[in-house]
mmCIF file of C-alpha atoms and ligand atoms in Angstrom:
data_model
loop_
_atom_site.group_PDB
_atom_site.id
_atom_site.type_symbol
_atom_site.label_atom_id
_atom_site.label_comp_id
_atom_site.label_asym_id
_atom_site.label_seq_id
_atom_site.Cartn_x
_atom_site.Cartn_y
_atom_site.Cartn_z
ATOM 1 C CA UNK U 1 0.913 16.116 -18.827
ATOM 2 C CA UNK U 2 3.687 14.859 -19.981
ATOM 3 C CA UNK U 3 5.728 17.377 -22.288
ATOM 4 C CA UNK U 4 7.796 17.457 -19.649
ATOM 5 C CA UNK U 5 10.422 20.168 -19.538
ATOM 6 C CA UNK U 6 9.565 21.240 -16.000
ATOM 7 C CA UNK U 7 9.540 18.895 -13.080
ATOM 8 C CA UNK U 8 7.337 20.589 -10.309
ATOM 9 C CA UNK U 9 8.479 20.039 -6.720
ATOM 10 C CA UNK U 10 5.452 19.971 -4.477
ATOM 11 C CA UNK U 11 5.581 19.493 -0.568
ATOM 12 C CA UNK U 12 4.128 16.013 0.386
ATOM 13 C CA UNK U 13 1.451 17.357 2.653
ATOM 14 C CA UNK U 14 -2.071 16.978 1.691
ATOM 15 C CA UNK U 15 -2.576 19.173 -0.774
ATOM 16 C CA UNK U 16 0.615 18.118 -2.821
ATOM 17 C CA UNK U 17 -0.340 14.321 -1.983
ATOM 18 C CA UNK U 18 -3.651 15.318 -3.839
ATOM 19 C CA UNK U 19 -1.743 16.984 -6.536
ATOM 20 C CA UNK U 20 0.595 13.982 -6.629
ATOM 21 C CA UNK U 21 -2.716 11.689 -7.252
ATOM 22 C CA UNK U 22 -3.949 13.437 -9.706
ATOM 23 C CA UNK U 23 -0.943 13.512 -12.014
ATOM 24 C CA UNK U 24 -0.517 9.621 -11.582
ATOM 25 C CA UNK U 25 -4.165 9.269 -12.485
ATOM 26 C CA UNK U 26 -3.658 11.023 -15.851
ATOM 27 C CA UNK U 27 -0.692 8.657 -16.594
ATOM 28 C CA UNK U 28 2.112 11.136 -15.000
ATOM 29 C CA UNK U 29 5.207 10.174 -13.906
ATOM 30 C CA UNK U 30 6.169 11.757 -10.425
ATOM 31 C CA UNK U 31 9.331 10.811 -7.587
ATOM 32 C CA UNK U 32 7.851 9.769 -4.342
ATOM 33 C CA UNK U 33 9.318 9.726 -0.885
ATOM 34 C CA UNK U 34 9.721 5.788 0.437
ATOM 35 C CA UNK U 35 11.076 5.183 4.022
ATOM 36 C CA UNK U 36 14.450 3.384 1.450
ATOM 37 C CA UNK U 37 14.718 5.745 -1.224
ATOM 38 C CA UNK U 38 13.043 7.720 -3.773
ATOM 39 C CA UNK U 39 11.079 5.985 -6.077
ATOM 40 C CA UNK U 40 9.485 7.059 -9.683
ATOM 41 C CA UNK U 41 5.987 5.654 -9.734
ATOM 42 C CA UNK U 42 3.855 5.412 -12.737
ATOM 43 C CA UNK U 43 0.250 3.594 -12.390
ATOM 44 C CA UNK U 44 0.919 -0.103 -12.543
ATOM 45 C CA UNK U 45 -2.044 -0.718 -14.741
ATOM 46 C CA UNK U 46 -0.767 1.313 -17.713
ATOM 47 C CA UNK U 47 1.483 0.225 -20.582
ATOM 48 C CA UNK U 48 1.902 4.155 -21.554
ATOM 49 C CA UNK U 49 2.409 5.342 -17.825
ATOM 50 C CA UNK U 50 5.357 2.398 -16.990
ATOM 51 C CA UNK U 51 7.200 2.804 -20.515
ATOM 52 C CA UNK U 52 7.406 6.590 -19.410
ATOM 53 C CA UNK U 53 9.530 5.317 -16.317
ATOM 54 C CA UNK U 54 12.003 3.508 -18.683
ATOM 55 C CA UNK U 55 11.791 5.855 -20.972
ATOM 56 C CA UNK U 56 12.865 8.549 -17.928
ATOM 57 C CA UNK U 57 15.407 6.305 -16.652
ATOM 58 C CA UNK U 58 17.002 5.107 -19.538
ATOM 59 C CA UNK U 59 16.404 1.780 -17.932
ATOM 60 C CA UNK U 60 17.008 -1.925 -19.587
ATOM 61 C CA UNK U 61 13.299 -3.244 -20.745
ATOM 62 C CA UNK U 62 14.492 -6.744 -19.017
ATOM 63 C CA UNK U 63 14.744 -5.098 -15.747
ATOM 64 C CA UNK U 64 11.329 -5.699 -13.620
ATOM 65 C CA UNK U 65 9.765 -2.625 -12.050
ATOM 66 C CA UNK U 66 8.427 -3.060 -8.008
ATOM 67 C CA UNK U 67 4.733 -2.378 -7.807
ATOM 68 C CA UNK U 68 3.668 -0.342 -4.390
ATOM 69 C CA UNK U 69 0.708 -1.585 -2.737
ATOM 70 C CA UNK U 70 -1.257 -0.961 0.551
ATOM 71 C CA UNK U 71 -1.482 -3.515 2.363
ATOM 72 C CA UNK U 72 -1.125 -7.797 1.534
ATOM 73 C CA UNK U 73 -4.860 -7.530 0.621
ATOM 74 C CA UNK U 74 -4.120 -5.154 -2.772
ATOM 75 C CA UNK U 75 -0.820 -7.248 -3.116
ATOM 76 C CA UNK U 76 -2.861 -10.350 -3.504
ATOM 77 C CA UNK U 77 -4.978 -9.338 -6.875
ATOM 78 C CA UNK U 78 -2.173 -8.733 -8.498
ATOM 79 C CA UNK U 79 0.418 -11.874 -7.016
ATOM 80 C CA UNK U 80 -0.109 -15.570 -5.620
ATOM 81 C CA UNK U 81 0.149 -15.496 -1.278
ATOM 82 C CA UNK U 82 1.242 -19.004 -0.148
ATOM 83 C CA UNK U 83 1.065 -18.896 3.448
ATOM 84 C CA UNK U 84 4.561 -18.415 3.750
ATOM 85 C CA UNK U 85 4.740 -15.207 1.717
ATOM 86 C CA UNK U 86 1.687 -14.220 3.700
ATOM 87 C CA UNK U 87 3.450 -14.653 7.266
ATOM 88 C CA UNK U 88 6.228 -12.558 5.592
ATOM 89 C CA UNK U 89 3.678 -9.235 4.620
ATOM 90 C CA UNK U 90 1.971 -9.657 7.847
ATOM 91 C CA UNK U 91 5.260 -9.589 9.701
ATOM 92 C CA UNK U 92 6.876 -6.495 8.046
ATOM 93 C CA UNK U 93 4.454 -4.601 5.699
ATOM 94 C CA UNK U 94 4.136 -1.958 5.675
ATOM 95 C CA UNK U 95 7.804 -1.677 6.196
ATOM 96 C CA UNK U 96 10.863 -2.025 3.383
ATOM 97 C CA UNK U 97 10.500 -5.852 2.483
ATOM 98 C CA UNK U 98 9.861 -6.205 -1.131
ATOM 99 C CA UNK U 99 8.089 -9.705 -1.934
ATOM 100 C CA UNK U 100 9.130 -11.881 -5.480
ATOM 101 C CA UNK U 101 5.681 -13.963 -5.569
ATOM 102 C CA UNK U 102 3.921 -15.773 -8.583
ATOM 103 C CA UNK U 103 2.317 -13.216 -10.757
ATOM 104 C CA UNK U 104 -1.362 -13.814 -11.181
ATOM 105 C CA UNK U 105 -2.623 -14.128 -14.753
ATOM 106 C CA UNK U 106 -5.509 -11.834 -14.392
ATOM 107 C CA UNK U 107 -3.635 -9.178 -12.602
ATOM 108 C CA UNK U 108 -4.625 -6.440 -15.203
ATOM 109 C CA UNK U 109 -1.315 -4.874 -14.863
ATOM 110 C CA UNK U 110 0.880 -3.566 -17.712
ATOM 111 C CA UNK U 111 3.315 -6.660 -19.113
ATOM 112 C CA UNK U 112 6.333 -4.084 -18.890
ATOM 113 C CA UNK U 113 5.858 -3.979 -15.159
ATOM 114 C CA UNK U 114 7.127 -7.842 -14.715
ATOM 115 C CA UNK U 115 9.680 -7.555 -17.690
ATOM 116 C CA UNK U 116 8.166 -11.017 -18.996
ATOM 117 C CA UNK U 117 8.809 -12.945 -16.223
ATOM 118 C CA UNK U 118 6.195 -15.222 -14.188
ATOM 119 C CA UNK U 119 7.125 -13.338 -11.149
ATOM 120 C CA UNK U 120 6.135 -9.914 -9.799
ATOM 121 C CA UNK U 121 7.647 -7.938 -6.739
ATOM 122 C CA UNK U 122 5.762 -6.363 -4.429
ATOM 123 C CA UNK U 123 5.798 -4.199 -1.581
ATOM 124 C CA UNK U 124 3.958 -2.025 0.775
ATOM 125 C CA UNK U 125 5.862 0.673 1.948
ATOM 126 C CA UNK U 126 5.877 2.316 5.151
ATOM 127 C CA UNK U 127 6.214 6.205 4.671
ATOM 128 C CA UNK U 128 3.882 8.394 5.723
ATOM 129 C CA UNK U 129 2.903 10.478 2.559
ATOM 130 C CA UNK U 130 3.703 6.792 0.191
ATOM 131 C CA UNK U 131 1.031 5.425 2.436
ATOM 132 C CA UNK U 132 -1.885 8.294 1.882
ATOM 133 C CA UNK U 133 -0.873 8.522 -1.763
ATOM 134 C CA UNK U 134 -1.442 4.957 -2.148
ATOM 135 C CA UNK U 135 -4.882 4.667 -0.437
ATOM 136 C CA UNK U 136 -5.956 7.351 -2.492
ATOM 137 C CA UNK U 137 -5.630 5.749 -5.609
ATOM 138 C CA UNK U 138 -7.381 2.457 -7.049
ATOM 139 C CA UNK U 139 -4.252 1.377 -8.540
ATOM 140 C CA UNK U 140 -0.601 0.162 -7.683
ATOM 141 C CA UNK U 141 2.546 1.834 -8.273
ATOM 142 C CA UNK U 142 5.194 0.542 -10.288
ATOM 143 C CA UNK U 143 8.380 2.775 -8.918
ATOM 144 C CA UNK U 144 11.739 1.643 -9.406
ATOM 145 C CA UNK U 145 14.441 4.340 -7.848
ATOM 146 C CA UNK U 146 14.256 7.758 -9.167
ATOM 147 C CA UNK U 147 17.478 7.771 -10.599
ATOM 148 C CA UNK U 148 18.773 7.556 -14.138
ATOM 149 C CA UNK U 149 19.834 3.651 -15.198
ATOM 150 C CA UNK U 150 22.528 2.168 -13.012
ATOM 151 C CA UNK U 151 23.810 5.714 -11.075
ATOM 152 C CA UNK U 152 23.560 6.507 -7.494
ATOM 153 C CA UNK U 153 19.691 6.360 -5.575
ATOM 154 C CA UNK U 154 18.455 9.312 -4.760
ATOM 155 C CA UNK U 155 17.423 10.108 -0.761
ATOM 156 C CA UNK U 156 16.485 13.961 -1.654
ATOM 157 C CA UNK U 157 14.290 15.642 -4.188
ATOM 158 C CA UNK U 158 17.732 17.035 -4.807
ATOM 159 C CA UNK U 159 19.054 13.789 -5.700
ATOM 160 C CA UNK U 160 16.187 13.648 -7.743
ATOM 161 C CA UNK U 161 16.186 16.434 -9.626
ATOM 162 C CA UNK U 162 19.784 16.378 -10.358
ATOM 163 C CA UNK U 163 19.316 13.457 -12.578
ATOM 164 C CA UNK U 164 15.586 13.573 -13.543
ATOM 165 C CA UNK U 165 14.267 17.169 -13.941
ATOM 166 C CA UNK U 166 12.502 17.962 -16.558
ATOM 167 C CA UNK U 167 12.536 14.293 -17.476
ATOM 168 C CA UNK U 168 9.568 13.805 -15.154
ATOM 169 C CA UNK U 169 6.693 15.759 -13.979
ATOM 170 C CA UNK U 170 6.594 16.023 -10.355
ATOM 171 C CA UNK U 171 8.944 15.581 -7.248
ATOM 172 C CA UNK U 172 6.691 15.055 -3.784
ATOM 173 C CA UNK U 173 9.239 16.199 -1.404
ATOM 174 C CA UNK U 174 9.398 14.370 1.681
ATOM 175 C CA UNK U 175 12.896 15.171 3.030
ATOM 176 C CA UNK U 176 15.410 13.035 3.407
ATOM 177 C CA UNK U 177 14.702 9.373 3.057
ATOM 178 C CA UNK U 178 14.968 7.336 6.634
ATOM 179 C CA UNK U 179 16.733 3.827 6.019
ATOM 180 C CA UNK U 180 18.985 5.459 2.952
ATOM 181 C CA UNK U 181 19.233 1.825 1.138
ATOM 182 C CA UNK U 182 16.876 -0.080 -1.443
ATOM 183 C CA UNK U 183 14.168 -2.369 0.749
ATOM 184 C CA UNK U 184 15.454 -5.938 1.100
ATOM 185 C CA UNK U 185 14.622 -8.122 -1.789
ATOM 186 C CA UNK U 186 12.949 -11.789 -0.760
ATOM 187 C CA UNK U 187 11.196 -14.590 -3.487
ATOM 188 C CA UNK U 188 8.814 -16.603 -1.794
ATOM 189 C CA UNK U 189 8.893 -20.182 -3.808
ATOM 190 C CA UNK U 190 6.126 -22.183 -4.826
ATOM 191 C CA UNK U 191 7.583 -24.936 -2.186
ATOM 192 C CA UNK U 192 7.561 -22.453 0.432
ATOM 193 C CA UNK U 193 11.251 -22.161 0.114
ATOM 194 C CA UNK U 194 12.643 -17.876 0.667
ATOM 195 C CA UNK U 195 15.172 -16.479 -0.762
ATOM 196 C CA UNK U 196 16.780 -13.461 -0.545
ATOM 197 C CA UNK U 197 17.623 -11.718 -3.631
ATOM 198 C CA UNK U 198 18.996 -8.286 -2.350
ATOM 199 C CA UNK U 199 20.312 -7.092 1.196
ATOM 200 C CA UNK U 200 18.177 -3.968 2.552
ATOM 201 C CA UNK U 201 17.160 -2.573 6.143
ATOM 202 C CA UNK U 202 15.320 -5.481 7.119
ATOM 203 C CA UNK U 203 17.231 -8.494 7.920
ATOM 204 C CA UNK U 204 14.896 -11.428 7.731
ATOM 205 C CA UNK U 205 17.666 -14.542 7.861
ATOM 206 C CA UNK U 206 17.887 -15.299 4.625
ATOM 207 C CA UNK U 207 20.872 -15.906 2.049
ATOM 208 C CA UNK U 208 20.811 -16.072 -1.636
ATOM 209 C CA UNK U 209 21.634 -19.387 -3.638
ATOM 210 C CA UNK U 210 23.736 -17.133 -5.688
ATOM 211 C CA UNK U 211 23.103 -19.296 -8.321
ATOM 212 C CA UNK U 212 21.748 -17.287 -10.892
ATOM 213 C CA UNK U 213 21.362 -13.230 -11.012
ATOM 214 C CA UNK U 214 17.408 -12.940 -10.693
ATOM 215 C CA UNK U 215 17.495 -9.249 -9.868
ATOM 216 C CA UNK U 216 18.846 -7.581 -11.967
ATOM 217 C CA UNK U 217 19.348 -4.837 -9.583
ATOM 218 C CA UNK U 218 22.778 -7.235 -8.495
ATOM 219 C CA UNK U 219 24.043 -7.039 -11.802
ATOM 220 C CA UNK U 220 27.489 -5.365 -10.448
ATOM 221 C CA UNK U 221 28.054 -2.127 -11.342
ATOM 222 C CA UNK U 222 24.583 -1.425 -10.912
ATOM 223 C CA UNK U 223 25.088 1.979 -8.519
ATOM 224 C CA UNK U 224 28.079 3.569 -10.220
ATOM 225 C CA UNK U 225 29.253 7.247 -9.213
ATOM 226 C CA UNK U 226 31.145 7.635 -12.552
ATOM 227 C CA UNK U 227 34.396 7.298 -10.936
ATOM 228 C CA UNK U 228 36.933 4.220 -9.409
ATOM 229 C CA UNK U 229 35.961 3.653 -5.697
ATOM 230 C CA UNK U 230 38.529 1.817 -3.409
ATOM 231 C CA UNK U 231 37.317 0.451 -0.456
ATOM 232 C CA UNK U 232 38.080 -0.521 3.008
ATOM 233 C CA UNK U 233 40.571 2.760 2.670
ATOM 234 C CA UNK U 234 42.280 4.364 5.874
ATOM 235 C CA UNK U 235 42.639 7.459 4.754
ATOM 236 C CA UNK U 236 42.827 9.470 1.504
ATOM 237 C CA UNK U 237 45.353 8.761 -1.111
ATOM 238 C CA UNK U 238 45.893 12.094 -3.593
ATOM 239 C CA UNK U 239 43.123 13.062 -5.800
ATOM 240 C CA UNK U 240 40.715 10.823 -3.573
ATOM 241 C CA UNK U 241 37.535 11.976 -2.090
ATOM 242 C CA UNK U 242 37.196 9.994 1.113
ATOM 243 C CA UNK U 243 33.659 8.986 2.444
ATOM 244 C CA UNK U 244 34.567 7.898 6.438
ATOM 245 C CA UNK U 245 33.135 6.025 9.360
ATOM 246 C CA UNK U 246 33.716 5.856 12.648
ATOM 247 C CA UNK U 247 37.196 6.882 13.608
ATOM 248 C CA UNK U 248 38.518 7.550 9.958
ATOM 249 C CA UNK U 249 36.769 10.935 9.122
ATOM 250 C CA UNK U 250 36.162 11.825 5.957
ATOM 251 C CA UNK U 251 35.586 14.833 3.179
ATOM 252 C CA UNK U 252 32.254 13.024 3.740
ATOM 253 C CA UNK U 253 31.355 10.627 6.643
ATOM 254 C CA UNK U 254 28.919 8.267 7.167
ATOM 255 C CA UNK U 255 28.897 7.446 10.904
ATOM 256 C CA UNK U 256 31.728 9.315 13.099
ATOM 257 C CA UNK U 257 29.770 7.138 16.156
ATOM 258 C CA UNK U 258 29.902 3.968 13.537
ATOM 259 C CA UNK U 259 26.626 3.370 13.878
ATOM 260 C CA UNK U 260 25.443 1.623 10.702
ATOM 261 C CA UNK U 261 21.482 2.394 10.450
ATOM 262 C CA UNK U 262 22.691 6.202 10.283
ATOM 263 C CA UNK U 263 25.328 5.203 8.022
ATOM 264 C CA UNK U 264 23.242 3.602 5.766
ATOM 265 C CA UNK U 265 20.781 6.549 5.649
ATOM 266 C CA UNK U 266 23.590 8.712 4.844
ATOM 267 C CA UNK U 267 24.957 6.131 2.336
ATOM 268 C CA UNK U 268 23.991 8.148 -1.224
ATOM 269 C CA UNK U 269 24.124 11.424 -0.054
ATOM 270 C CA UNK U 270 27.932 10.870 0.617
ATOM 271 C CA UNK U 271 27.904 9.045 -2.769
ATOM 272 C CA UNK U 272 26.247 11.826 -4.621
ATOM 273 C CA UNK U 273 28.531 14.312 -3.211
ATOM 274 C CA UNK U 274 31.622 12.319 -3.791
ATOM 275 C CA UNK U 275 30.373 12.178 -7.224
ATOM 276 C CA UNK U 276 30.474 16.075 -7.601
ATOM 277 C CA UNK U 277 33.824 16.807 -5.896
ATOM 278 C CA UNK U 278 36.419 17.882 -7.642
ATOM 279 C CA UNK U 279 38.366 14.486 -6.918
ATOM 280 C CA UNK U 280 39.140 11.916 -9.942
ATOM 281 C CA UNK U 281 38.526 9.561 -7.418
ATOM 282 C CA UNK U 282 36.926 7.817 -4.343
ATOM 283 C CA UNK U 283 37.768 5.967 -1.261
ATOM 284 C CA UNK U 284 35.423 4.829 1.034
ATOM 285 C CA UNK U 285 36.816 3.102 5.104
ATOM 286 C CA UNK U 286 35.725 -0.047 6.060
ATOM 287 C CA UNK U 287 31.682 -0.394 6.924
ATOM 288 C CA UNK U 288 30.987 -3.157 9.082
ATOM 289 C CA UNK U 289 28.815 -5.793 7.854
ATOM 290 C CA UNK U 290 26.422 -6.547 10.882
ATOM 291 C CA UNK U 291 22.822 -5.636 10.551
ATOM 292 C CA UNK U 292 22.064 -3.195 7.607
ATOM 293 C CA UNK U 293 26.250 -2.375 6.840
ATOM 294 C CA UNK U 294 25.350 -6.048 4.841
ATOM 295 C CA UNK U 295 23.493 -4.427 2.859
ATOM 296 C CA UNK U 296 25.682 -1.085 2.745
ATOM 297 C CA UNK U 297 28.157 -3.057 1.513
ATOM 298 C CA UNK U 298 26.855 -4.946 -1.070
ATOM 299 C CA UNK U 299 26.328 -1.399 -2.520
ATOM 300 C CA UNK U 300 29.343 0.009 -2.050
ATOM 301 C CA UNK U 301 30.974 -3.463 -4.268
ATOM 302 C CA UNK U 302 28.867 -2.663 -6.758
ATOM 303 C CA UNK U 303 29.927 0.572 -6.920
ATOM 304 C CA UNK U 304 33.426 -0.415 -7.282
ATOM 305 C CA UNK U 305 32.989 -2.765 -9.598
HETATM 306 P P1 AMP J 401 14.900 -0.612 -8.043
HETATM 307 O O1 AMP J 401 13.561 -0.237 -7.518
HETATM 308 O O2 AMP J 401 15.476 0.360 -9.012
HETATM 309 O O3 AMP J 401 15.817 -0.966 -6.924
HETATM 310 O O4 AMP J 401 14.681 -1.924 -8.890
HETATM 311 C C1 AMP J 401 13.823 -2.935 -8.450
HETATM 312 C C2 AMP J 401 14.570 -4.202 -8.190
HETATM 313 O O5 AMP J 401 13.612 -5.256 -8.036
HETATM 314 C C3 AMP J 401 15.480 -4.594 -9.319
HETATM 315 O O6 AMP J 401 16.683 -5.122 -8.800
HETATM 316 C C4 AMP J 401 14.679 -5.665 -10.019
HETATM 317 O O7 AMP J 401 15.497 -6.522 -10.738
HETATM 318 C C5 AMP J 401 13.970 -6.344 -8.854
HETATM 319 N N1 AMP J 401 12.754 -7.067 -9.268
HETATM 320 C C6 AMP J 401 11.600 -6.545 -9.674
HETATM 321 N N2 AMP J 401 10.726 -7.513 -10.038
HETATM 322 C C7 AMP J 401 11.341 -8.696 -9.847
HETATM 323 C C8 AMP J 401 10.988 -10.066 -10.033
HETATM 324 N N3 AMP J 401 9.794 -10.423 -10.502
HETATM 325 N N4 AMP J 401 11.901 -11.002 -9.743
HETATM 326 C C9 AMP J 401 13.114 -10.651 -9.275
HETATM 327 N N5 AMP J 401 13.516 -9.381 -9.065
HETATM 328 C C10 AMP J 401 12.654 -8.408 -9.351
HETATM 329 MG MG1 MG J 402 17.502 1.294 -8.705
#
């Protein structure tokens, strides 16, 4: 299956989730529901399956893919667990904490899935339907966002399909996506040393060196709505579409109680439909940066960049 031309949109309860296993066993590509966002998983351990998800995407071959996993046990075939990296997964998998670790040579994994590098990322995510998929199958998931290279991340199977169908062959539809923003990014050094590469929902205490762009999921620009954004806006200049929170309401808003977890869960769907309106352009009011708005706003710079 892969001719494509129809995307299918099954429900993730069991019977789709066996559906769902199936096609990834024959090498399918199909959009999954992740407590963060969508993702587009392929089987890990197949050169053909994982250059279907750039293919899909339209994604950069340098740009490392995030292989899925159950549980720190599965991680560990496939990537080296100092005991600091291990304290890490045993504190928040399954949960949206994605883990840069040394990539074992034997892992049996597709070379595509690292990009060439001596690193892989992993994670064990915490949705429901991610989970049972996952335990059905005796293989990882490589899944980047189910999105087309460098536009908005999709939080429906709407989302999805409005920039994947027929690209892809299924959609397991989940609903709405619960945290809204890409897990948090962390490398674990051979030293012990942890770094965080990428803001997400789970705050762990981390910075970045900032040294050096390592994911290239920070290259700016890297979630573009295909239209200027200004930010920190207090209301709507003409021919802007303005995405609110808190107090300044919006054509779309985020939080009118300004709380930040629900504003980053409604993050890209207030993207995606600022994207659509009929406005040349976008404004978006200021988004505090405690907890996840860090995170929320490292997204919304690069989508003004
Ligand atoms: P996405 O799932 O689309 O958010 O993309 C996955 C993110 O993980 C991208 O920003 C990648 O650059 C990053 N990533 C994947 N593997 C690695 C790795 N080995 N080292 C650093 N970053 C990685
Ligand atoms: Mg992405």
């Amino acid at each position: 299956m892969s001719g494509k031309d129809v995307t299918e949109v099954v429900l993730a309860d069991a019977a789709g989730i066996a559906r769902a296993a199936r096609c990834l066993e024959s090498g399918g590509l199909v959009a999954v529901p992740t407590e963060t966002v969508y993702g587009l998983a392929a089987r890990a351990d197949s050169a053909e399956a994982v250059a279907k998800i750039y293919a899909a995407k339209g994604r950069p071959d340098f740009n490392p893919l995030i292989v899925h996993v159950t549980g720190v046990e599965q991680a560990a075939r496939y990537g080296v667990f100092s005991p600091e990296a291990r304290a890490l997964a045993e504190a928040h998998w399954p949960g949206p904490l994605t883990l840069v670790v040394p990539r074992r040579a034997d892992s049996g994994l597709a070379d595509a899935v690292t990009a060439g590098l001596a690193t892989i990322a992993l994670r064990a995510p915490a949705h429901p339907a991610m989970r049972a998929l996952l335990e059905q199958l005796d293989f990882p998931l490589a899944a980047p966002s189910a999105n087309r290279s460098g536009f908005i991340s999709p939080t429906t199977p709407g989302h999805v399909l409005a920039s994947l169908d027929g690209r892809i062959d299924l959609v397991l539809d989940g609903g709405p996506t619960r945290a809204g923003v890409e897990s948090t990014i962390v490398a674990v050094r051979a030293d012990g040393r942890v770094e965080e590469l990428r803001p997400g929902p789970l705050s762990i205490g981390v910075r970045g060196s900032g040294a050096h762009i390592e994911a290239p999921g920070q290259l700016a620009s890297h979630y573009a709505p295909g239209k200027p954004v200004r930010l920190n806006a207090e209301a709507a200049e003409a021919g802007e579409f303005l995405i609110g929170f808190g107090k300044i309401a919006g054509d779309c808003t985020l939080s009118a109680s300004g709380d930040v977890t629900e504003a980053a869960a409604r993050l890209y769907a207030c993207l995606h439909e600022a994207a659509l309106a009929s406005q040349p352009r976008i404004a978006v009011a200021l988004v505090p940066e405690g907890g996840v708005g860090r995170a929320i706003n490292d997204r919304l710079r690069r989508a003004a960049a």
